[in-house]
Structure formats: structure tokens, C-alpha cells
Tab-separated table of C-alpha atoms in Angstrom:
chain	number	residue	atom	x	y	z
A	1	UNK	CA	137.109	122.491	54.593
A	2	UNK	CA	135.972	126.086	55.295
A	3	UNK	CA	132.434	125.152	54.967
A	4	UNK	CA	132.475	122.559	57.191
A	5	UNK	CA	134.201	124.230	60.117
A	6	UNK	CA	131.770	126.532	59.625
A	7	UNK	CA	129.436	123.842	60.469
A	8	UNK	CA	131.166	122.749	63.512
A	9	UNK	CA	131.324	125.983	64.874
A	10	UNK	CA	127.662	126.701	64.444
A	11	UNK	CA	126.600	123.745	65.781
A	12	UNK	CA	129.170	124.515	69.065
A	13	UNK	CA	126.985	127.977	69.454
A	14	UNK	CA	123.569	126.335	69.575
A	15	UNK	CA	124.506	123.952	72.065
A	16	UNK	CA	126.574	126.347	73.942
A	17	UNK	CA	123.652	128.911	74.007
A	18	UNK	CA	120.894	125.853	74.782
A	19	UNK	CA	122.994	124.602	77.900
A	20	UNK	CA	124.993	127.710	79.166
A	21	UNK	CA	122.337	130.728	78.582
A	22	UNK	CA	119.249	128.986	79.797
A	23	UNK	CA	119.665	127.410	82.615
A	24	UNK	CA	117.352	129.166	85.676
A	25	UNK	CA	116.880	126.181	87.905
A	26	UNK	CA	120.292	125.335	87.858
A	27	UNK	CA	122.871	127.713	89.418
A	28	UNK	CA	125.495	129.235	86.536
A	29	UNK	CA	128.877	128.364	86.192
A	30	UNK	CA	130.958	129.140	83.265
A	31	UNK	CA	133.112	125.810	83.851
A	32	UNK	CA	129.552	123.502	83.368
A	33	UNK	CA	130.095	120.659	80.501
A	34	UNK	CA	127.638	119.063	78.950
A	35	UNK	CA	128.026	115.852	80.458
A	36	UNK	CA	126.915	117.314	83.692
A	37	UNK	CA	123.482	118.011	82.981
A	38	UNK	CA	121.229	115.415	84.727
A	39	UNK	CA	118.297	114.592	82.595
A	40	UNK	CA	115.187	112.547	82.562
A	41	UNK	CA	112.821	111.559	80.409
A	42	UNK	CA	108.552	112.430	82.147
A	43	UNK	CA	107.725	109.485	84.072
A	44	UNK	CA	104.404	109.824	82.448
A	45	UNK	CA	106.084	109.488	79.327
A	46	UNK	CA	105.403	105.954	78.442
A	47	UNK	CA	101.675	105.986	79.616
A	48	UNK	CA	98.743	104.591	77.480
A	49	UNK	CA	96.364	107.656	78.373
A	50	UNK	CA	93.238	105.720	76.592
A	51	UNK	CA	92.155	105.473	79.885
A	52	UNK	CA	92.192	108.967	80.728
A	53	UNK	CA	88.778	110.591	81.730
A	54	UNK	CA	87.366	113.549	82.958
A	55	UNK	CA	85.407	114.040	86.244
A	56	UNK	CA	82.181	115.217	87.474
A	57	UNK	CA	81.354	115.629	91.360
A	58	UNK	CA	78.333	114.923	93.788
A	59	UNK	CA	77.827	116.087	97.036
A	60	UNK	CA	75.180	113.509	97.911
A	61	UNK	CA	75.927	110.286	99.303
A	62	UNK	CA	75.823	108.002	95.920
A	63	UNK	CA	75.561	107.814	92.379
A	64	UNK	CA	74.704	105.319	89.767
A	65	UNK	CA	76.342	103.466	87.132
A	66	UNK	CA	74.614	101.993	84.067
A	67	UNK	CA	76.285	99.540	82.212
A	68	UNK	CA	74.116	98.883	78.732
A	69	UNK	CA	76.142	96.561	77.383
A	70	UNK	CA	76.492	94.469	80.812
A	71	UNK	CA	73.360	95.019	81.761
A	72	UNK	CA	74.563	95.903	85.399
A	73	UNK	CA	74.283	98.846	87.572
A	74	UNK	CA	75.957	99.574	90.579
A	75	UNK	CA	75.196	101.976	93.344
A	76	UNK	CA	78.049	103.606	94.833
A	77	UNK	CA	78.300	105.246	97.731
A	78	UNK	CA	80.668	108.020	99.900
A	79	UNK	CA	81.913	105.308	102.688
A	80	UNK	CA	83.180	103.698	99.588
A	81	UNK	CA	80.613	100.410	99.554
A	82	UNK	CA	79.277	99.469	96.221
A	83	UNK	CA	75.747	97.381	95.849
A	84	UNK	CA	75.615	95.913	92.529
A	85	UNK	CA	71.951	94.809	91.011
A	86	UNK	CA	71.148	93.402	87.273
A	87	UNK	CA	68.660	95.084	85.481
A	88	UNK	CA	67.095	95.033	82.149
A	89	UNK	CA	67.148	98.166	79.831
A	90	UNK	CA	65.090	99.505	76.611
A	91	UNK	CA	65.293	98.081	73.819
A	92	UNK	CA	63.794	99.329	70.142
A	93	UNK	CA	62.884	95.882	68.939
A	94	UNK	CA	59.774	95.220	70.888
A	95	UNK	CA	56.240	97.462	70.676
A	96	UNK	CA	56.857	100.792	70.794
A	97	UNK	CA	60.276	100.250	72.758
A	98	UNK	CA	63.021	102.474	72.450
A	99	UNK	CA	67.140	101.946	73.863
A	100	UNK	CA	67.699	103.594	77.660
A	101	UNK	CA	69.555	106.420	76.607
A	102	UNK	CA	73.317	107.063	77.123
A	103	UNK	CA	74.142	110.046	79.540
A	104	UNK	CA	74.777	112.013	82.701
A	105	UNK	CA	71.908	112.239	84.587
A	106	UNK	CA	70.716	113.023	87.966
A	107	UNK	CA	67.637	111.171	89.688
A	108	UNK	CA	64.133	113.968	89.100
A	109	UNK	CA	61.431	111.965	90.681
A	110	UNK	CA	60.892	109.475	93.154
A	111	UNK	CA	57.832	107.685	94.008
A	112	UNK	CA	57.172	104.154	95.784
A	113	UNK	CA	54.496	103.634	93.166
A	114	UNK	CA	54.062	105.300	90.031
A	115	UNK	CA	51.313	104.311	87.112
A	116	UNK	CA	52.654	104.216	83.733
A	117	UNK	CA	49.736	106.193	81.328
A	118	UNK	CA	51.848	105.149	77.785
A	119	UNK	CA	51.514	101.339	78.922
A	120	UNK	CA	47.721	100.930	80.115
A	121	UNK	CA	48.479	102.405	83.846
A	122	UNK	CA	51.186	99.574	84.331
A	123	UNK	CA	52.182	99.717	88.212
A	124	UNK	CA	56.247	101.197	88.333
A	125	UNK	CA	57.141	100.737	91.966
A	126	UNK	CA	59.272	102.194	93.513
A	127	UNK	CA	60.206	104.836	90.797
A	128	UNK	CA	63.130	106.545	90.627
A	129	UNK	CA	62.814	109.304	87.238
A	130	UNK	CA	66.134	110.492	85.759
A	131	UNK	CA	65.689	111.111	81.606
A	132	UNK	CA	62.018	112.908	81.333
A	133	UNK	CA	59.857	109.490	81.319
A	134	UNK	CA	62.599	106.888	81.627
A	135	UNK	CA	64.057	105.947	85.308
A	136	UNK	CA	64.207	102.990	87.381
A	137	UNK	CA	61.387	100.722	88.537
A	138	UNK	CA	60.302	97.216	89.534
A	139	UNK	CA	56.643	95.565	88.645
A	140	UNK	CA	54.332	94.059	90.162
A	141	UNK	CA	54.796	90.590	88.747
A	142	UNK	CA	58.243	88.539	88.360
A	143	UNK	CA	58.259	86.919	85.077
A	144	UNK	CA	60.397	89.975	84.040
A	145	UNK	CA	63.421	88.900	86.605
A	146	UNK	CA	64.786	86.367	84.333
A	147	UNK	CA	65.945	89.045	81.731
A	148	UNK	CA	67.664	91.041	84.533
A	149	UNK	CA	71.438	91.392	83.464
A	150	UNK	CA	70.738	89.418	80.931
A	151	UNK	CA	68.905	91.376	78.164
A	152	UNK	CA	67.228	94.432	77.314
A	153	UNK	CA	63.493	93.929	77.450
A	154	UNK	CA	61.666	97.377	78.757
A	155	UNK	CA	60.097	99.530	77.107
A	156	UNK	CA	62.563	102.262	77.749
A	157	UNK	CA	63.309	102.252	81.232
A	158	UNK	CA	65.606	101.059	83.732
A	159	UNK	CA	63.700	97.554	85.098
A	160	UNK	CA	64.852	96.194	88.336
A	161	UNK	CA	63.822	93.599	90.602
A	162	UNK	CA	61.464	94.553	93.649
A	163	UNK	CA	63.920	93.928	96.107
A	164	UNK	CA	66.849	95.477	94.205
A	165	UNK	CA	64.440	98.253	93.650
A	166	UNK	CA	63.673	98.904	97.634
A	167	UNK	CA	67.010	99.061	98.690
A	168	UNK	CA	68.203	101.921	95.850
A	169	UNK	CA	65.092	103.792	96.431
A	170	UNK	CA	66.009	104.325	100.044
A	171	UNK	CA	69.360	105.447	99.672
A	172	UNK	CA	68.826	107.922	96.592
A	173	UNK	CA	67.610	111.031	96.698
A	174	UNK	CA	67.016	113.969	94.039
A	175	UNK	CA	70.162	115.028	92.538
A	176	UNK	CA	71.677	111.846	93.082
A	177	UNK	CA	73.726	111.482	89.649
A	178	UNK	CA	73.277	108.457	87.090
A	179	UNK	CA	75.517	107.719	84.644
A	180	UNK	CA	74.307	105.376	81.648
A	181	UNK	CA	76.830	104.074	79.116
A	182	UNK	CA	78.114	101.379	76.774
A	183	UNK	CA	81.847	101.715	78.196
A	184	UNK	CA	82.651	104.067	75.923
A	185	UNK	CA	82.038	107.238	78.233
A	186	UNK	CA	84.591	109.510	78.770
A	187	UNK	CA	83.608	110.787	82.175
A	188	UNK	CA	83.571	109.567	85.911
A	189	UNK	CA	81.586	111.031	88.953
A	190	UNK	CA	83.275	111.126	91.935
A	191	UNK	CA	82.085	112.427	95.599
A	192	UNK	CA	83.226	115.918	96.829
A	193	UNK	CA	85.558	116.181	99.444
A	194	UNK	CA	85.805	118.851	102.506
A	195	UNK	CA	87.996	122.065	101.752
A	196	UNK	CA	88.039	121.651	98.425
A	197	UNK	CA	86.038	124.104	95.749
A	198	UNK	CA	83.990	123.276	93.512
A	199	UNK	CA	81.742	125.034	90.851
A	200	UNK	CA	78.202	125.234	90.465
A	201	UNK	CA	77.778	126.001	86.713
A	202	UNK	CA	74.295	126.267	85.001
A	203	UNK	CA	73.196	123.370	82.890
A	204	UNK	CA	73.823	125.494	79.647
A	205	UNK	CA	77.523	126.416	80.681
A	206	UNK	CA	77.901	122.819	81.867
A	207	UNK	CA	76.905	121.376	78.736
A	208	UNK	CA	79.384	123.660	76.908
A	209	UNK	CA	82.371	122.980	79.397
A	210	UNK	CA	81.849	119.396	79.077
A	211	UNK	CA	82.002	119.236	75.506
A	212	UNK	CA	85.393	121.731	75.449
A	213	UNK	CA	86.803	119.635	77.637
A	214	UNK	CA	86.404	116.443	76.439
A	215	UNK	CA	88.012	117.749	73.207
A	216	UNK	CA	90.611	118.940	75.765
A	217	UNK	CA	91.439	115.074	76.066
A	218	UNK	CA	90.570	114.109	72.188
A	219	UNK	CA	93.561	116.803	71.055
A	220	UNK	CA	95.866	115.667	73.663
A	221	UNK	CA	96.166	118.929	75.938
A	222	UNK	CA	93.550	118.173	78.842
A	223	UNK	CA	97.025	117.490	80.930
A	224	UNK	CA	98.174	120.748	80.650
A	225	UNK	CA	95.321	123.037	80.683
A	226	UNK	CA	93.655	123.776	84.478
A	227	UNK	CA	90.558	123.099	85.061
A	228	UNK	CA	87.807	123.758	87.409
A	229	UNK	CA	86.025	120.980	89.286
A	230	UNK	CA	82.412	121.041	88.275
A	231	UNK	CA	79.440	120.160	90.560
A	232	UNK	CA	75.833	118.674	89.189
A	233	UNK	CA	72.729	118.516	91.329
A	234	UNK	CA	69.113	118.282	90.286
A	235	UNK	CA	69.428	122.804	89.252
A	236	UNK	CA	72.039	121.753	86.997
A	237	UNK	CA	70.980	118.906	85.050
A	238	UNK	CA	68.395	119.050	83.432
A	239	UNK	CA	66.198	115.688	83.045
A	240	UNK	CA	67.579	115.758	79.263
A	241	UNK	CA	71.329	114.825	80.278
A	242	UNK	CA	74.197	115.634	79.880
A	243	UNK	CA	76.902	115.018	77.209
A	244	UNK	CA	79.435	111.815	77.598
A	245	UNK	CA	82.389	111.863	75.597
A	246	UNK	CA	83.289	109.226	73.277
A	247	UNK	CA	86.303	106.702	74.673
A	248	UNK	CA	87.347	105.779	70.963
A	249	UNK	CA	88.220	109.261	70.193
A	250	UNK	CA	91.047	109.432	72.765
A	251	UNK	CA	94.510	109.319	71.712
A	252	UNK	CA	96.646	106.800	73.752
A	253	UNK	CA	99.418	109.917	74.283
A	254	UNK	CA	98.991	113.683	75.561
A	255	UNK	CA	100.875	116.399	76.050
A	256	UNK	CA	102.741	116.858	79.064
A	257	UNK	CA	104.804	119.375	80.710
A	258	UNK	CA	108.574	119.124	81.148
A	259	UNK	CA	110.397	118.392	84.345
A	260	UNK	CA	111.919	121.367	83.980
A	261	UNK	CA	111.000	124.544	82.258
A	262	UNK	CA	113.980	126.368	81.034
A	263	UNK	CA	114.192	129.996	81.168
A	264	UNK	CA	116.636	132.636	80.194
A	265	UNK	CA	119.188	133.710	82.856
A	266	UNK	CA	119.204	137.460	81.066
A	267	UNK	CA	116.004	138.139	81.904
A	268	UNK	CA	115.272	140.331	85.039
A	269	UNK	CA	113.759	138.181	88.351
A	270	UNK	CA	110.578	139.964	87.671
A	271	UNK	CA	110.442	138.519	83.965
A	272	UNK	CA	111.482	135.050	84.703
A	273	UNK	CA	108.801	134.833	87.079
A	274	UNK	CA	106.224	135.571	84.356
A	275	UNK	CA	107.992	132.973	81.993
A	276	UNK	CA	107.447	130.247	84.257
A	277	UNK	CA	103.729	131.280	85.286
A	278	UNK	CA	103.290	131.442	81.195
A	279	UNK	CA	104.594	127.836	81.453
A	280	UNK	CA	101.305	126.581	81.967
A	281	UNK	CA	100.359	127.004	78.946
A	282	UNK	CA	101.441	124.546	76.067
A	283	UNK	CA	102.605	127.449	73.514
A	284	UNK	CA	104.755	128.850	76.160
A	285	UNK	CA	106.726	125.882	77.052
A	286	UNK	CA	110.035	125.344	75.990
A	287	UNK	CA	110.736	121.706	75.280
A	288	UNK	CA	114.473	120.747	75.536
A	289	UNK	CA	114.936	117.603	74.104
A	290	UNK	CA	117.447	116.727	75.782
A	291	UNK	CA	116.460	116.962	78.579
A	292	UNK	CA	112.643	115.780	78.564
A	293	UNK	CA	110.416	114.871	76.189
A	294	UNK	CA	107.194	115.637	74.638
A	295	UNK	CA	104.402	113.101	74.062
């Protein structure tokens, strides 16, 4: 009987110390019950976060999406239009063919006509360079057209149709960003917007912070760690690309603050201050689970 009232009166402490000492966001008074305490779970809670990704920006006026597996591209642009054209990628089962590379490029060269010296001076118009020799073209003739969205032909590069072709070249320009994937990429490019900052890294710390942060998202913390917002441009990214992430290793929950961070009323103004700055930090947080919850 001793041992259990023991017990009991244990278990009265902790609870009395969890909802009576900590409270800093909610005003003390010594008559509070437990039943008083509004709580909530995150509305974020029940989320499927597989469809999380990380974010790149532009300051031109488009970027490109590849789609490998669809065999699509689409040319977006800043007054939100989209023009989407078929094309026809690499592929390593014909001659000296090799797959279009996955990555995050930005457009190198541009040329209306460009002469291909691997492939007897073949006639690339309207050339648009992106990956060291690969980038997007039309040809002279048509009998390529009827692969276009429908399967991967080229040699290496991007093959579009001469009209397609015209109306990309004229609204690209170096630095303009390409993304190439097989829907498994775990970033997004998105346009800059006015009063915001962004940072212009160096193609070597880019490649780094890229790679950290997409494990950011792979461990589950990405939501609660700040990050900058990183700019590309033609100094940045180098015509070898840059890094994409792999969808498949994304968990489907992350970590995410509490509603409310719970600090202890003891502590001096000055200290509880610091507690809650700390609170942006995973390890500092101090999950109450009763009152929130943690993914």
C-alpha cells in the first residue's frame, strides 16, 4: 500500500511540475487544473511530406523542365504562362548514343545554327547548350518529329521540333535554368521575387549546400532548420550540373515544431528569451505531449 502511494504521489509531482512550472505563454495562476489547458495537435501533423522539395531561384524570365520519362518539356515563365513542347531525348541503345543526363542546369550557349563535329557536321538549329555538348536543337529534316514525346532517339541531346525550337530560343537566354529529371527530383526552381534576399553562392558551395540539404529532408529536419534562398545563374553552374535529390529517399513525416514552446517561469526574462530563440533548433525543443505532437 505504501509503495503504491508512493506511486501516486510521484506521478502527482511530474504532472504538477509539467503543467504548473512551465507554463511562459500562459499567464500563472496557482488555482489552474489540468482540464484547462487548451491543446492541439500541429495541423501539419497528419501531412504526407513525400512531396516535400527544396527550391532553387532564377532571376530571369523562365526556366525549363525536362521530363525523361514523359518525354515533355515545358517552358515556364515569370507572368506565370507555361508553353509545353514534346521532344525526344538520348538514348544509349543506338550508335554511340548515350541517356540526356539528369540535373540542374542552366542554358551555356545559344546559337541559331550550330554544326555537330561528333556526327559528320550534322546542322543543330537553333541551339540552346546546357550539359557541356548536350542542349536543345531541331534539324534540318522532319522524319525525327514522329519520336517527339514519344521516345528517346538522339544521340544525347535534347531534339525538338523546328518550330518548337524557334519559339524557346527567343525567350531563353544564358543562365536561364533547366531542370532534367525522371520525377524523382527533389528540387523545384522558382522565380525571385522583389524585396526578398537571396544568395549568390559559388558553384562549389552550391553543390555542397544542395547535397546537405537534401539530406535535411531525407532525415526529416529540413522543417525546422532555416535556410537561405539560393540563386543560380550561368557563374554558378557550371555546364556539369548540379545535384538533384532522390524523391524515393524522402520519408512521408518530418519533424515539426510545437505550437507552443514551453519554457520555465523561474528563469529570468533575459533567459527565457534565449530559450525560445534556442527553440529553433530541434535539440532545444521541448515536446509536451500533451499538448502537441512530434512527427
Amino acid at each position: 500500500m505504501l509503495k503504491t502511494n508512493k506511486i501516486l504521489l510521484a506521478s502527482f509531482v511530474t504532472i504538477a511540475i509539467l503543467f504548473f512550472n512551465s507554463a511562459y505563454l500562459i499567464e500563472y495562476n496557482e488555482n489552474i487544473s489540468l482540464r484547462e489547458f487548451n491543446y492541439s495537435f500541429h495541423p501539419l501533423a497528419g501531412y504526407d511530406f513525400k512531396q516535400l522539395r527544396d527550391s532553387v531561384y532564377t532571376d530571369k524570365d523562365h526556366f525549363i523542365e525536362v521530363n525523361l520519362i514523359t518525354q515533355q518539356a515545358i517552358l515556364y515563365s515569370r507572368d506565370g504562362s507555361e508553353f509545353q513542347f514534346p521532344i525526344s531525348s538520348g538514348s544509349k541503345w543506338i550508335e554511340e548514343g548515350m541517356e540526356t543526363n539528369q540535373g540542374l542546369f542552366v542554358i551555356h550557349w545559344k546559337a541559331k545554327k550550330q554544326y555537330s563535329v561528333q556526327f559528320d557536321s550534322t546542322v543543330m538549329l537553333n541551339w540552346m547548350g546546357f550539359n557541356n555538348g548536350i542542349g536543345f536543337h531541331a534539324l534540318l529534316g522532319k522524319r525525327y518529329y514522329k519520336y517527339l514525346g514519344k521516345k528517346n532517339v538522339s544521340h544525347g541531346c535534347v531534339r525538338v521540333s523546328r518550330e518548337d525550337a524557334q519559339i524557346v530560343y527567343e525567350q531563353v537566354e544564358r543562365g536561364t535554368p533547366v531542370l532534367v529529371h525522371k520525377g524523382n527530383n527533389v528540387v523545384k526552381i522558382a522565380f525571385t521575387k522583389e524585396g526578398e534576399d537571396y544568395q549568390h553562392y559559388s558553384y562549389s558551395a552550391i553543390y555542397k549546400l544542395l547535397k546537405k540539404r537534401y539530406q535535411l529532408i531525407y532525415d526529416g529536419d529540413y522543417l525546422i532548420t532555416s535556410k537561405e534562398k539560393i540563386l543560380i545563374d550561368e557563374k554558378n553552374t557550371y555546364s556539369s550540373g548540379l545535384p538533384i535529390g532522390n524523391t524515393e529517399l524522402i520519408p512521408t513525416k518530418q519533424n515539426l515544431k510545437p505550437i507552443t514552446l514551453w519554457v520555465d517561469n523561474s528563469l529570468s526574462e533575459t533567459d527565457k528569451l534565449d530559450e525560445i530563440l534556442k527553440g529553433r533548433e530541434k535539440s532545444e525543443l521541448t515536446y509536451n505531449s500533451f499538448l502537441d505532437s512530434k512527427n
